[in-house]
Short mmCIF file of N, CA and C in Angstrom, two decimals:
data_model
loop_
_atom_site.label_atom_id
_atom_site.label_comp_id
_atom_site.label_asym_id
_atom_site.label_seq_id
_atom_site.Cartn_x
_atom_site.Cartn_y
_atom_site.Cartn_z
N UNK D 1304 0.83 -1.19 0.00
CA UNK D 1304 0.00 0.00 0.00
C UNK D 1304 0.88 1.25 0.00
N UNK D 1305 0.34 2.28 -0.56
CA UNK D 1305 1.04 3.56 -0.62
C UNK D 1305 0.15 4.61 0.03
N UNK D 1306 0.71 5.42 0.91
CA UNK D 1306 -0.06 6.46 1.59
C UNK D 1306 0.10 7.77 0.83
N UNK D 1307 -1.05 8.41 0.54
CA UNK D 1307 -1.02 9.73 -0.10
C UNK D 1307 -1.76 10.72 0.79
N UNK D 1308 -1.43 11.98 0.64
CA UNK D 1308 -2.08 13.01 1.45
C UNK D 1308 -3.55 13.16 1.07
N UNK D 1309 -3.85 13.04 -0.21
CA UNK D 1309 -5.21 13.28 -0.68
C UNK D 1309 -6.13 12.08 -0.49
N UNK D 1310 -5.64 10.87 -0.76
CA UNK D 1310 -6.52 9.69 -0.76
C UNK D 1310 -6.26 8.71 0.36
N UNK D 1311 -5.31 8.98 1.23
CA UNK D 1311 -5.00 8.02 2.29
C UNK D 1311 -4.19 6.87 1.72
N UNK D 1312 -4.51 5.66 2.13
CA UNK D 1312 -3.78 4.48 1.70
C UNK D 1312 -4.41 3.90 0.43
N UNK D 1313 -3.57 3.66 -0.57
CA UNK D 1313 -4.02 3.09 -1.84
C UNK D 1313 -3.23 1.81 -2.08
N UNK D 1314 -3.92 0.67 -2.32
CA UNK D 1314 -3.19 -0.56 -2.64
C UNK D 1314 -2.32 -0.36 -3.88
N UNK D 1315 -1.15 -1.00 -3.88
CA UNK D 1315 -0.18 -0.80 -4.95
C UNK D 1315 -0.74 -1.14 -6.32
N UNK D 1316 -1.52 -2.23 -6.44
CA UNK D 1316 -2.05 -2.59 -7.75
C UNK D 1316 -3.01 -1.52 -8.27
N UNK D 1317 -3.73 -0.86 -7.39
CA UNK D 1317 -4.63 0.21 -7.82
C UNK D 1317 -3.84 1.44 -8.26
N UNK D 1318 -2.78 1.76 -7.54
CA UNK D 1318 -1.94 2.89 -7.91
C UNK D 1318 -1.30 2.65 -9.28
N UNK D 1319 -0.82 1.45 -9.52
CA UNK D 1319 -0.23 1.13 -10.82
C UNK D 1319 -1.27 1.25 -11.93
N UNK D 1320 -2.47 0.77 -11.69
CA UNK D 1320 -3.53 0.86 -12.70
C UNK D 1320 -3.89 2.32 -12.98
N UNK D 1321 -3.99 3.12 -11.94
CA UNK D 1321 -4.30 4.55 -12.12
C UNK D 1321 -3.21 5.26 -12.91
N UNK D 1322 -1.97 4.87 -12.68
CA UNK D 1322 -0.83 5.54 -13.30
C UNK D 1322 -0.56 5.06 -14.73
N UNK D 1323 -0.63 3.75 -14.95
CA UNK D 1323 -0.17 3.20 -16.22
C UNK D 1323 -1.25 2.57 -17.10
N UNK D 1324 -2.37 2.16 -16.54
CA UNK D 1324 -3.37 1.45 -17.33
C UNK D 1324 -4.55 2.32 -17.74
N UNK D 1325 -5.25 2.88 -16.75
CA UNK D 1325 -6.44 3.68 -17.05
C UNK D 1325 -6.71 4.62 -15.88
N UNK D 1326 -6.33 5.90 -15.99
CA UNK D 1326 -6.50 6.83 -14.88
C UNK D 1326 -7.95 7.05 -14.47
N UNK D 1327 -8.89 6.66 -15.30
CA UNK D 1327 -10.31 6.88 -15.00
C UNK D 1327 -11.04 5.60 -14.62
N UNK D 1328 -10.30 4.49 -14.39
CA UNK D 1328 -10.99 3.22 -14.19
C UNK D 1328 -11.92 3.23 -12.98
N UNK D 1329 -11.56 3.91 -11.92
CA UNK D 1329 -12.44 3.97 -10.75
C UNK D 1329 -13.73 4.71 -11.05
N UNK D 1330 -13.64 5.78 -11.81
CA UNK D 1330 -14.83 6.55 -12.19
C UNK D 1330 -15.74 5.77 -13.12
N UNK D 1331 -15.19 4.78 -13.80
CA UNK D 1331 -15.97 3.93 -14.71
C UNK D 1331 -16.57 2.72 -14.00
N UNK D 1332 -16.30 2.58 -12.70
CA UNK D 1332 -16.82 1.45 -11.94
C UNK D 1332 -16.10 0.15 -12.22
N UNK D 1333 -14.82 0.23 -12.60
CA UNK D 1333 -14.05 -0.96 -12.94
C UNK D 1333 -13.11 -1.33 -11.80
N UNK D 1334 -12.49 -2.49 -11.91
CA UNK D 1334 -11.54 -2.95 -10.90
C UNK D 1334 -10.25 -3.42 -11.58
N UNK D 1335 -9.23 -3.65 -10.77
CA UNK D 1335 -7.95 -4.15 -11.27
C UNK D 1335 -7.93 -5.66 -11.07
N UNK D 1336 -7.57 -6.37 -12.12
CA UNK D 1336 -7.51 -7.83 -12.08
C UNK D 1336 -6.06 -8.30 -12.16
N UNK D 1337 -5.73 -9.32 -11.37
CA UNK D 1337 -4.42 -9.97 -11.45
C UNK D 1337 -4.59 -11.18 -12.37
N UNK D 1338 -3.93 -11.17 -13.50
CA UNK D 1338 -4.13 -12.21 -14.50
C UNK D 1338 -3.71 -13.60 -14.02
N UNK D 1339 -2.70 -13.66 -13.15
CA UNK D 1339 -2.26 -14.97 -12.66
C UNK D 1339 -2.86 -15.32 -11.30
N UNK D 1340 -3.82 -14.54 -10.83
CA UNK D 1340 -4.50 -14.73 -9.55
C UNK D 1340 -3.58 -14.61 -8.34
N UNK D 1341 -2.36 -14.12 -8.54
CA UNK D 1341 -1.42 -13.91 -7.45
C UNK D 1341 -1.51 -12.44 -7.04
N UNK D 1342 -2.13 -12.19 -5.91
CA UNK D 1342 -2.33 -10.82 -5.45
C UNK D 1342 -1.05 -10.12 -5.05
N UNK D 1343 0.06 -10.85 -5.02
CA UNK D 1343 1.35 -10.26 -4.67
C UNK D 1343 2.21 -10.01 -5.90
N UNK D 1344 1.69 -10.30 -7.07
CA UNK D 1344 2.43 -10.06 -8.32
C UNK D 1344 1.91 -8.75 -8.92
N UNK D 1345 2.71 -7.68 -8.75
CA UNK D 1345 2.30 -6.36 -9.20
C UNK D 1345 2.90 -5.96 -10.55
N UNK D 1346 3.44 -6.92 -11.28
CA UNK D 1346 4.00 -6.61 -12.60
C UNK D 1346 2.90 -6.07 -13.51
N UNK D 1347 3.20 -5.03 -14.26
CA UNK D 1347 2.18 -4.42 -15.12
C UNK D 1347 1.60 -5.40 -16.11
N UNK D 1348 2.41 -6.34 -16.60
CA UNK D 1348 1.88 -7.31 -17.56
C UNK D 1348 1.01 -8.37 -16.90
N UNK D 1349 0.89 -8.31 -15.57
CA UNK D 1349 0.00 -9.20 -14.84
C UNK D 1349 -1.29 -8.49 -14.41
N UNK D 1350 -1.40 -7.22 -14.66
CA UNK D 1350 -2.57 -6.45 -14.25
C UNK D 1350 -3.37 -6.01 -15.46
N UNK D 1351 -4.69 -5.98 -15.27
CA UNK D 1351 -5.55 -5.39 -16.29
C UNK D 1351 -6.78 -4.83 -15.61
N UNK D 1352 -7.40 -3.88 -16.27
CA UNK D 1352 -8.62 -3.27 -15.76
C UNK D 1352 -9.80 -4.01 -16.39
N UNK D 1353 -10.79 -4.33 -15.57
CA UNK D 1353 -11.97 -5.01 -16.07
C UNK D 1353 -13.16 -4.77 -15.17
N UNK D 1354 -14.27 -5.35 -15.52
CA UNK D 1354 -15.48 -5.20 -14.71
C UNK D 1354 -15.42 -6.16 -13.53
N UNK D 1355 -16.21 -5.88 -12.52
CA UNK D 1355 -16.28 -6.79 -11.38
C UNK D 1355 -16.83 -8.14 -11.82
N UNK D 1356 -17.73 -8.14 -12.79
CA UNK D 1356 -18.27 -9.38 -13.32
C UNK D 1356 -17.18 -10.21 -13.99
N UNK D 1357 -16.32 -9.57 -14.77
CA UNK D 1357 -15.20 -10.27 -15.41
C UNK D 1357 -14.25 -10.83 -14.35
N UNK D 1358 -14.00 -10.06 -13.31
CA UNK D 1358 -13.11 -10.50 -12.24
C UNK D 1358 -13.69 -11.72 -11.53
N UNK D 1359 -14.97 -11.67 -11.22
CA UNK D 1359 -15.63 -12.80 -10.56
C UNK D 1359 -15.63 -14.03 -11.46
N UNK D 1360 -15.89 -13.85 -12.75
CA UNK D 1360 -15.90 -14.97 -13.68
C UNK D 1360 -14.51 -15.58 -13.80
N UNK D 1361 -13.49 -14.76 -13.87
CA UNK D 1361 -12.12 -15.26 -13.95
C UNK D 1361 -11.76 -16.04 -12.69
N UNK D 1362 -12.17 -15.56 -11.53
CA UNK D 1362 -11.90 -16.25 -10.27
C UNK D 1362 -12.62 -17.60 -10.26
N UNK D 1363 -13.84 -17.64 -10.76
CA UNK D 1363 -14.59 -18.89 -10.82
C UNK D 1363 -13.92 -19.87 -11.79
N UNK D 1364 -13.54 -19.36 -12.97
CA UNK D 1364 -12.95 -20.21 -14.01
C UNK D 1364 -11.63 -20.83 -13.57
N UNK D 1365 -10.84 -20.09 -12.81
CA UNK D 1365 -9.53 -20.58 -12.39
C UNK D 1365 -9.56 -21.27 -11.02
N UNK D 1366 -10.71 -21.22 -10.36
CA UNK D 1366 -10.82 -21.82 -9.04
C UNK D 1366 -10.27 -20.95 -7.94
N UNK D 1367 -9.96 -19.71 -8.24
CA UNK D 1367 -9.38 -18.80 -7.25
C UNK D 1367 -10.38 -18.41 -6.17
N UNK D 1368 -11.66 -18.57 -6.43
CA UNK D 1368 -12.66 -18.15 -5.45
C UNK D 1368 -13.15 -19.29 -4.56
N UNK D 1369 -12.57 -20.47 -4.67
CA UNK D 1369 -13.01 -21.60 -3.87
C UNK D 1369 -12.65 -21.38 -2.41
N UNK D 1370 -13.63 -21.55 -1.56
CA UNK D 1370 -13.42 -21.42 -0.12
C UNK D 1370 -13.30 -22.81 0.49
N UNK D 1371 -12.43 -22.95 1.46
CA UNK D 1371 -12.31 -24.23 2.15
C UNK D 1371 -13.59 -24.51 2.92
N UNK D 1372 -14.03 -25.76 2.88
CA UNK D 1372 -15.19 -26.22 3.63
C UNK D 1372 -16.48 -25.51 3.18
N UNK D 1373 -16.54 -25.02 1.97
CA UNK D 1373 -17.76 -24.37 1.49
C UNK D 1373 -18.80 -25.44 1.18
N UNK D 1374 -20.03 -25.15 1.54
CA UNK D 1374 -21.12 -26.08 1.26
C UNK D 1374 -22.26 -25.33 0.61
N UNK D 1375 -23.00 -26.04 -0.20
CA UNK D 1375 -24.17 -25.43 -0.84
C UNK D 1375 -25.36 -25.57 0.08
N UNK D 1376 -26.16 -24.54 0.17
CA UNK D 1376 -27.34 -24.57 1.06
C UNK D 1376 -28.50 -25.21 0.33
#
């Protein structure tokens, strides 16, 4: 995370996206996606801006959203 005077603490992947990918992505209601599902990999070629729906679908497709001991109701 990076601390700024204006916005407080900003996660590094969001700062990179604002600086290098799309400075308006937050205003468009988009999020930053880690292509390899590794939240600690901040390489620009591992980040992309997308919709929350795309992010959720990617997590489902790769199994990144699986919770331990999850059960269906």
